[in-house]
C-alpha positions as semicolon CSV with decimal commas, in nm:
position;residue;x (nm);y (nm);z (nm)
1;M;0,002;-0,005;0,012
2;G;0,108;0,360;-0,050
3;H;0,315;0,384;0,271
4;T;0,687;0,396;0,381
5;P;0,785;0,064;0,487
6;L;0,937;0,103;0,840
7;L;1,269;-0,092;0,891
8;M;1,277;-0,197;1,247
9;A;1,592;-0,072;1,428
10;G;1,839;-0,343;1,490
11;S;1,703;-0,563;1,208
12;P;1,939;-0,663;0,922
13;G;1,955;-0,378;0,656
14;W;1,831;-0,108;0,909
15;T;1,992;0,228;0,852
16;E;1,933;0,579;0,994
17;P;1,609;0,731;0,864
18;A;1,794;1,014;0,701
19;T;1,978;0,789;0,457
20;A;1,741;0,484;0,412
21;G;1,600;0,412;0,067
22;H;1,598;0,617;-0,257
23;T;1,454;0,964;-0,252
24;A;1,206;0,861;-0,536
25;A;1,097;0,548;-0,345
26;G;1,041;0,761;-0,026
27;E;0,810;0,992;-0,211
28;A;0,621;0,713;-0,391
29;W;0,572;0,522;-0,060
30;G;0,430;0,834;0,102
31;R;0,067;0,892;0,137
32;G;-0,135;0,907;-0,181
33;S;-0,139;1,253;-0,333
34;G;-0,480;1,212;-0,463
35;Q;-0,337;1,310;-0,820
36;T;-0,448;1,111;-1,129
37;P;-0,140;0,924;-1,276
38;S;-0,033;1,106;-1,593
39;E;-0,127;0,813;-1,822
40;F;-0,495;0,855;-1,736
41;L;-0,513;1,246;-1,761
42;E;-0,658;1,229;-2,113
43;N;-0,894;0,944;-2,051
44;P;-0,949;0,798;-1,705
45;S;-1,031;0,456;-1,852
46;Q;-0,729;0,431;-2,102
47;S;-0,371;0,446;-2,039
48;S;-0,194;0,669;-2,277
49;R;0,115;0,453;-2,231
50;L;-0,039;0,146;-2,386
51;T;-0,172;0,098;-2,737
52;A;-0,538;0,025;-2,792
53;P;-0,498;-0,355;-2,841
54;F;-0,315;-0,402;-2,509
55;R;-0,598;-0,189;-2,335
56;K;-0,889;-0,405;-2,471
57;H;-1,062;-0,614;-2,193
58;V;-0,831;-0,468;-1,935
59;R;-0,943;-0,228;-1,663
60;P;-0,754;0,083;-1,592
61;K;-0,603;-0,046;-1,259
62;K;-0,480;-0,358;-1,435
63;Q;-0,353;-0,147;-1,753
64;H;-0,129;0,052;-1,489
65;E;-0,013;-0,264;-1,331
66;I;0,087;-0,476;-1,642
67;R;0,260;-0,187;-1,785
68;R;0,471;-0,094;-1,488
69;L;0,551;-0,455;-1,387
70;G;0,619;-0,562;-1,736
71;E;0,847;-0,264;-1,799
72;L;1,036;-0,363;-1,460
73;V;1,060;-0,724;-1,556
74;K;1,204;-0,633;-1,914
75;K;1,475;-0,436;-1,752
76;L;1,547;-0,689;-1,481
77;S;1,576;-0,964;-1,746
78;D;1,803;-0,763;-1,953
79;L;2,030;-0,692;-1,646
80;T;2,038;-1,055;-1,536
81;G;2,066;-1,214;-1,884
82;C;1,739;-1,423;-1,840
83;T;1,615;-1,618;-2,129
84;Q;1,268;-1,692;-2,010
85;V;1,008;-1,528;-1,783
86;V;0,761;-1,752;-1,571
87;D;0,432;-1,571;-1,485
88;V;0,290;-1,760;-1,193
89;G;-0,083;-1,726;-1,105
90;S;-0,128;-1,548;-1,438
91;G;-0,510;-1,549;-1,451
92;Q;-0,640;-1,426;-1,791
93;G;-0,283;-1,368;-1,897
94;H;-0,287;-0,983;-1,927
95;L;0,063;-0,947;-1,781
96;S;0,199;-1,246;-1,988
97;R;0,046;-1,104;-2,313
98;F;0,196;-0,755;-2,254
99;M;0,540;-0,904;-2,175
100;S;0,554;-1,146;-2,455
101;L;0,366;-0,962;-2,743
102;G;0,440;-0,615;-2,618
103;L;0,780;-0,629;-2,492
104;G;0,929;-0,939;-2,684
105;L;1,005;-1,157;-2,383
106;M;0,972;-1,536;-2,388
107;V;0,701;-1,607;-2,137
108;K;0,568;-1,919;-1,973
109;S;0,224;-1,855;-1,807
110;I;0,107;-2,087;-1,526
111;E;-0,230;-2,080;-1,391
112;G;-0,435;-2,344;-1,210
113;D;-0,785;-2,254;-1,344
114;Q;-0,851;-2,423;-1,677
115;R;-1,130;-2,186;-1,769
116;L;-0,897;-1,889;-1,724
117;V;-0,635;-2,038;-1,927
118;E;-0,875;-2,103;-2,209
119;R;-0,980;-1,752;-2,202
120;A;-0,623;-1,625;-2,192
121;Q;-0,558;-1,822;-2,505
122;R;-0,856;-1,672;-2,683
123;L;-0,738;-1,323;-2,586
124;D;-0,381;-1,409;-2,713
125;Q;-0,523;-1,485;-3,052
126;E;-0,743;-1,176;-3,059
127;L;-0,453;-0,952;-2,963
128;L;-0,226;-1,102;-3,244
129;Q;-0,498;-1,030;-3,496
130;A;-0,553;-0,677;-3,361
131;L;-0,162;-0,609;-3,394
132;Q;-0,160;-0,742;-3,732
133;K;-0,437;-0,516;-3,844
134;E;-0,267;-0,228;-3,674
135;E;0,049;-0,287;-3,866
136;K;-0,135;-0,296;-4,201
137;R;-0,307;0,034;-4,119
138;N;0,020;0,192;-4,001
139;P;0,303;0,038;-4,215
140;Q;0,546;0,303;-4,100
141;V;0,544;0,135;-3,754
142;V;0,798;-0,131;-3,779
143;H;0,795;-0,413;-3,517
144;T;1,139;-0,541;-3,447
145;G;1,197;-0,902;-3,397
146;P;0,948;-1,204;-3,381
147;R;0,635;-1,217;-3,174
148;H;0,608;-1,506;-2,931
149;R;0,284;-1,547;-2,775
150;P;0,272;-1,682;-2,409
151;H;0,304;-2,050;-2,352
152;H;0,020;-2,136;-2,113
153;V;0,028;-2,412;-1,889
154;V;-0,255;-2,536;-1,652
155;R;-0,097;-2,629;-1,324
156;W;-0,174;-2,572;-0,964
157;V;0,142;-2,465;-0,772
158;D;0,156;-2,638;-0,424
159;P;0,308;-2,374;-0,205
160;T;0,471;-2,659;0,010
161;A;0,621;-2,857;-0,285
162;L;0,867;-2,805;-0,584
163;C;0,679;-2,752;-0,905
164;E;0,898;-2,895;-1,177
165;E;0,685;-2,746;-1,461
166;L;0,758;-2,391;-1,318
167;L;1,135;-2,456;-1,366
168;L;1,129;-2,640;-1,708
169;P;1,260;-2,431;-1,998
170;L;1,037;-2,376;-2,304
171;E;1,107;-2,595;-2,598
172;N;1,293;-2,324;-2,802
173;S;1,503;-2,242;-2,493
174;P;1,810;-2,488;-2,453
175;Q;1,812;-2,662;-2,119
176;S;2,185;-2,561;-2,071
177;E;2,119;-2,196;-2,133
178;A;1,786;-2,145;-1,964
179;R;1,790;-1,863;-1,700
180;L;1,459;-1,808;-1,543
181;L;1,303;-1,489;-1,411
182;L;0,999;-1,560;-1,183
183;T;0,717;-1,300;-1,157
184;G;0,378;-1,281;-1,009
185;L;0,129;-0,989;-1,004
186;H;-0,063;-0,993;-0,676
187;A;-0,008;-1,369;-0,636
188;C;-0,237;-1,470;-0,374
189;G;-0,144;-1,590;-0,025
190;D;0,110;-1,874;-0,014
191;L;0,165;-1,845;-0,381
192;S;0,390;-1,553;-0,339
193;V;0,587;-1,754;-0,088
194;A;0,614;-2,032;-0,329
195;L;0,768;-1,791;-0,572
196;L;1,048;-1,710;-0,319
197;R;1,120;-2,074;-0,236
198;H;1,157;-2,166;-0,612
199;F;1,388;-1,863;-0,654
200;C;1,627;-2,037;-0,440
201;R;1,674;-2,304;-0,732
202;P;1,982;-2,265;-0,937
203;E;1,765;-2,230;-1,265
204;V;1,637;-1,898;-1,133
205;A;1,831;-1,592;-1,183
206;A;1,581;-1,319;-1,074
207;L;1,260;-1,256;-0,908
208;A;0,988;-0,978;-0,932
209;S;0,696;-1,053;-0,691
210;V;0,383;-0,843;-0,588
211;G;0,202;-1,009;-0,304
212;C;-0,162;-0,995;-0,198
213;C;-0,423;-1,160;0,025
214;Y;-0,205;-1,180;0,333
215;M;-0,504;-1,339;0,536
216;K;-0,455;-1,654;0,333
217;L;-0,086;-1,703;0,433
218;S;-0,021;-2,022;0,634
219;D;0,106;-1,990;0,988
220;P;0,362;-2,156;1,006
221;G;0,456;-2,203;0,640
222;G;0,370;-1,869;0,487
223;Y;0,482;-1,643;0,771
224;P;0,730;-1,607;0,921
225;L;0,997;-1,698;0,652
226;S;1,303;-1,534;0,805
227;Q;1,490;-1,645;1,102
228;W;1,518;-1,288;1,225
229;V;1,134;-1,234;1,226
230;A;1,075;-1,579;1,364
231;G;1,294;-1,480;1,660
232;L;1,089;-1,173;1,738
233;P;0,877;-1,188;2,060
234;G;0,508;-1,136;1,978
235;R;0,583;-1,182;1,597
236;E;0,248;-1,365;1,563
237;L;-0,001;-1,210;1,316
238;P;-0,357;-1,330;1,374
239;Y;-0,603;-1,342;1,093
240;R;-0,772;-1,013;1,157
241;L;-0,438;-0,825;1,142
242;R;-0,341;-0,989;0,820
243;E;-0,676;-0,937;0,672
244;G;-0,673;-0,564;0,769
245;A;-0,325;-0,522;0,592
246;C;-0,513;-0,592;0,255
247;H;-0,732;-0,292;0,281
248;A;-0,660;0,041;0,103
249;L;-0,605;0,333;0,321
250;E;-0,624;0,598;0,042
251;E;-0,955;0,464;-0,084
252;Y;-1,106;0,419;0,272
253;A;-1,007;0,772;0,377
254;E;-1,229;0,899;0,069
255;R;-1,504;0,695;0,191
256;L;-1,485;0,839;0,536
257;Q;-1,473;1,198;0,382
258;K;-1,798;1,114;0,190
259;A;-1,952;0,957;0,488
260;G;-2,183;0,753;0,247
261;P;-2,426;0,493;0,349
262;G;-2,175;0,224;0,216
263;L;-1,995;0,256;0,549
264;R;-2,283;0,056;0,709
265;T;-2,139;-0,267;0,560
266;H;-1,910;-0,295;0,867
267;C;-2,197;-0,290;1,122
268;Y;-2,393;-0,531;0,909
269;R;-2,100;-0,774;0,867
270;A;-2,032;-0,766;1,250
271;A;-2,402;-0,838;1,322
272;L;-2,384;-1,119;1,082
273;E;-2,081;-1,258;1,260
274;T;-2,263;-1,274;1,579
275;V;-2,541;-1,479;1,418
276;I;-2,294;-1,715;1,259
277;R;-2,121;-1,784;1,575
278;R;-2,439;-1,864;1,762
279;A;-2,538;-2,098;1,492
280;R;-2,205;-2,264;1,452
281;P;-1,936;-2,156;1,691
282;E;-1,656;-2,332;1,505
283;L;-1,711;-2,115;1,197
284;R;-1,522;-1,797;1,240
285;R;-1,486;-1,511;1,007
286;P;-1,599;-1,716;0,689
287;G;-1,556;-1,521;0,357
288;V;-1,886;-1,380;0,255
289;Q;-1,928;-1,334;-0,118
290;G;-2,020;-0,973;-0,207
291;I;-2,378;-0,879;-0,137
292;P;-2,489;-0,593;-0,380
293;R;-2,635;-0,274;-0,256
294;V;-2,595;-0,337;0,108
295;H;-2,683;0,000;0,217
296;E;-3,041;-0,046;0,065
297;L;-3,102;-0,357;0,277
298;K;-3,256;-0,374;0,623
299;I;-3,011;-0,549;0,873
300;E;-3,212;-0,870;0,880
301;E;-3,223;-0,900;0,498
302;Y;-2,842;-0,862;0,494
303;V;-2,801;-1,126;0,767
304;Q;-3,030;-1,376;0,579
305;R;-2,840;-1,329;0,259
306;G;-2,503;-1,352;0,438
307;L;-2,606;-1,701;0,611
308;Q;-2,693;-1,843;0,258
309;R;-2,360;-1,729;0,126
310;V;-2,168;-1,911;0,402
311;G;-2,382;-2,228;0,371
312;L;-2,620;-2,177;0,667
313;D;-2,984;-2,182;0,675
314;P;-3,105;-1,812;0,585
315;H;-3,432;-1,889;0,764
316;L;-3,265;-1,928;1,098
317;P;-3,494;-1,743;1,361
318;L;-3,343;-1,393;1,424
319;N;-3,341;-1,184;1,741
320;L;-3,454;-0,867;1,561
321;A;-3,420;-0,640;1,876
322;A;-3,059;-0,758;1,915
323;L;-2,995;-0,678;1,538
324;R;-3,145;-0,332;1,589
325;A;-2,915;-0,273;1,890
326;H;-2,614;-0,385;1,671
327;Q;-2,724;-0,134;1,415
328;A;-2,741;0,149;1,653
329;Q;-2,369;0,100;1,711
330;E;-2,284;0,170;1,351
331;N;-2,072;0,478;1,411
332;R;-1,873;0,296;1,673
333;V;-1,807;0,011;1,446
334;V;-1,689;0,229;1,185
335;A;-1,460;0,412;1,434
336;F;-1,313;0,078;1,558
337;F;-1,257;-0,039;1,192
338;S;-1,081;0,292;1,105
339;L;-0,851;0,251;1,424
340;A;-0,768;-0,097;1,324
341;L;-0,694;0,004;0,977
342;L;-0,424;0,242;1,089
343;L;-0,222;-0,078;1,162
344;A;-0,235;-0,203;0,819
345;P;0,087;-0,019;0,694
346;L;0,279;-0,169;0,987
347;V;0,155;-0,526;0,934
348;E;0,215;-0,514;0,564
349;T;0,572;-0,388;0,626
350;L;0,635;-0,675;0,851
351;I;0,513;-0,938;0,621
352;L;0,717;-0,788;0,333
353;L;1,034;-0,725;0,538
354;D;1,013;-1,084;0,646
355;R;1,028;-1,193;0,289
356;L;1,310;-0,960;0,206
357;L;1,511;-1,084;0,508
358;Y;1,437;-1,448;0,419
359;L;1,621;-1,385;0,080
360;Q;1,893;-1,186;0,231
361;E;1,965;-1,457;0,496
362;Q;2,034;-1,695;0,206
363;G;2,279;-1,468;0,049
364;F;2,063;-1,313;-0,223
365;H;2,028;-0,953;-0,314
366;A;1,685;-0,807;-0,264
367;E;1,493;-0,481;-0,242
368;L;1,128;-0,353;-0,216
369;L;1,036;-0,107;-0,489
370;P;0,716;0,099;-0,518
371;I;0,612;0,075;-0,877
372;F;0,237;0,124;-0,872
373;S;0,032;0,439;-0,791
374;P;-0,121;0,352;-0,447
375;E;-0,438;0,517;-0,551
376;L;-0,481;0,285;-0,835
377;S;-0,314;-0,018;-0,668
378;P;-0,278;-0,029;-0,300
379;R;-0,052;-0,334;-0,304
380;N;0,204;-0,119;-0,482
381;L;0,535;-0,277;-0,359
382;V;0,733;-0,529;-0,566
383;L;0,989;-0,752;-0,409
384;V;1,283;-0,771;-0,659
385;A;1,570;-1,033;-0,608
386;T;1,879;-1,134;-0,788
387;K;2,147;-1,387;-0,737
388;R;2,427;-1,144;-0,803
389;P;2,454;-0,781;-0,679
390;L;2,314;-0,514;-0,890
391;G;2,407;-0,210;-0,677
392;E;2,260;0,117;-0,770
393;T;2,101;-0,047;-1,077
394;F;1,808;-0,144;-0,849
395;S;1,693;0,217;-0,843
396;V;1,674;0,208;-1,222
397;L;1,407;-0,060;-1,208
398;E;1,143;0,167;-1,053
399;T;1,188;0,452;-1,290
400;E;0,917;0,515;-1,573
401;D;1,019;0,440;-1,932
402;S;1,019;0,747;-2,138
């Protein structure tokens, strides 16, 4: 998220605040300025830094993310001499398509959902056709080098085991020369941890990982990873803290300023939790699939729909008086949530520093770089790692291409 990660005094890599980090990084990690990124000044839904074919089917947030991460991966690949990029948890393949068809990289795209892979392959073909048409309309635009579409693989990556497919070179990349770069754009929970563990293999030369969904991390297993954090007293991060670290402070600050009825969701969800725990005490904080237009519902209507979404009987007898009493506490619930959210930057910093220290403890070179606008993409830090030192070159990776 758009905050300054706080290196803890005494930890490996800690320096005095006056000299820690790059100036540009410090500014980017600061609170969101509320300014629209320059690429969206002309049109808020279309990045001016991407051509039309690469924007199609891609939301503005994702346009910004695939461009920035893709450009970083291209620079990192060139610096480390990588011959192949492996995009893990690739979804519909937007990042893979931009890296391969837009930046000329050899890309293997790994995704566990067959339906997403099939859609990605359709979008690949659609993009290729669009690029060919564009070249015919604009013959003066010369594309240098052959175009390689991503190589898609349906494979579930087990965070606790080695995935051989992830490490295999593409057919046209000789085994003896393959140097891999692993990347993942908001790889969920333990999937980001799996990337770090596979980076330790000799076949892998570089890593660019953007994490997400910290509440899905295993404990132990997904956190802590480093010996240093594992030795901290009180290092435990319960679910509620890890879940809170996934929220966007910039976006929530705007919601508080508007004081709209959508804030009611917090109170309704808290009331639903009390009903769930009375009905099934062992079911704690289950994920509730989005309920549309919550602010238009009565609290009992929300609870009934919520019960159905977590697999409980929506017709359970409800104590309406108790629900009304809960609803009367709406402002206090919002205040409590806001206070809890203030801890989010600290929790995310701890998780990300744990990953960085895990790599440094094994002799690798790693840094956290802010590459996304926090207003567009709150999980805006990429963990970059290499097997050989890059020195000041690390700072080049976060700069915008001209």
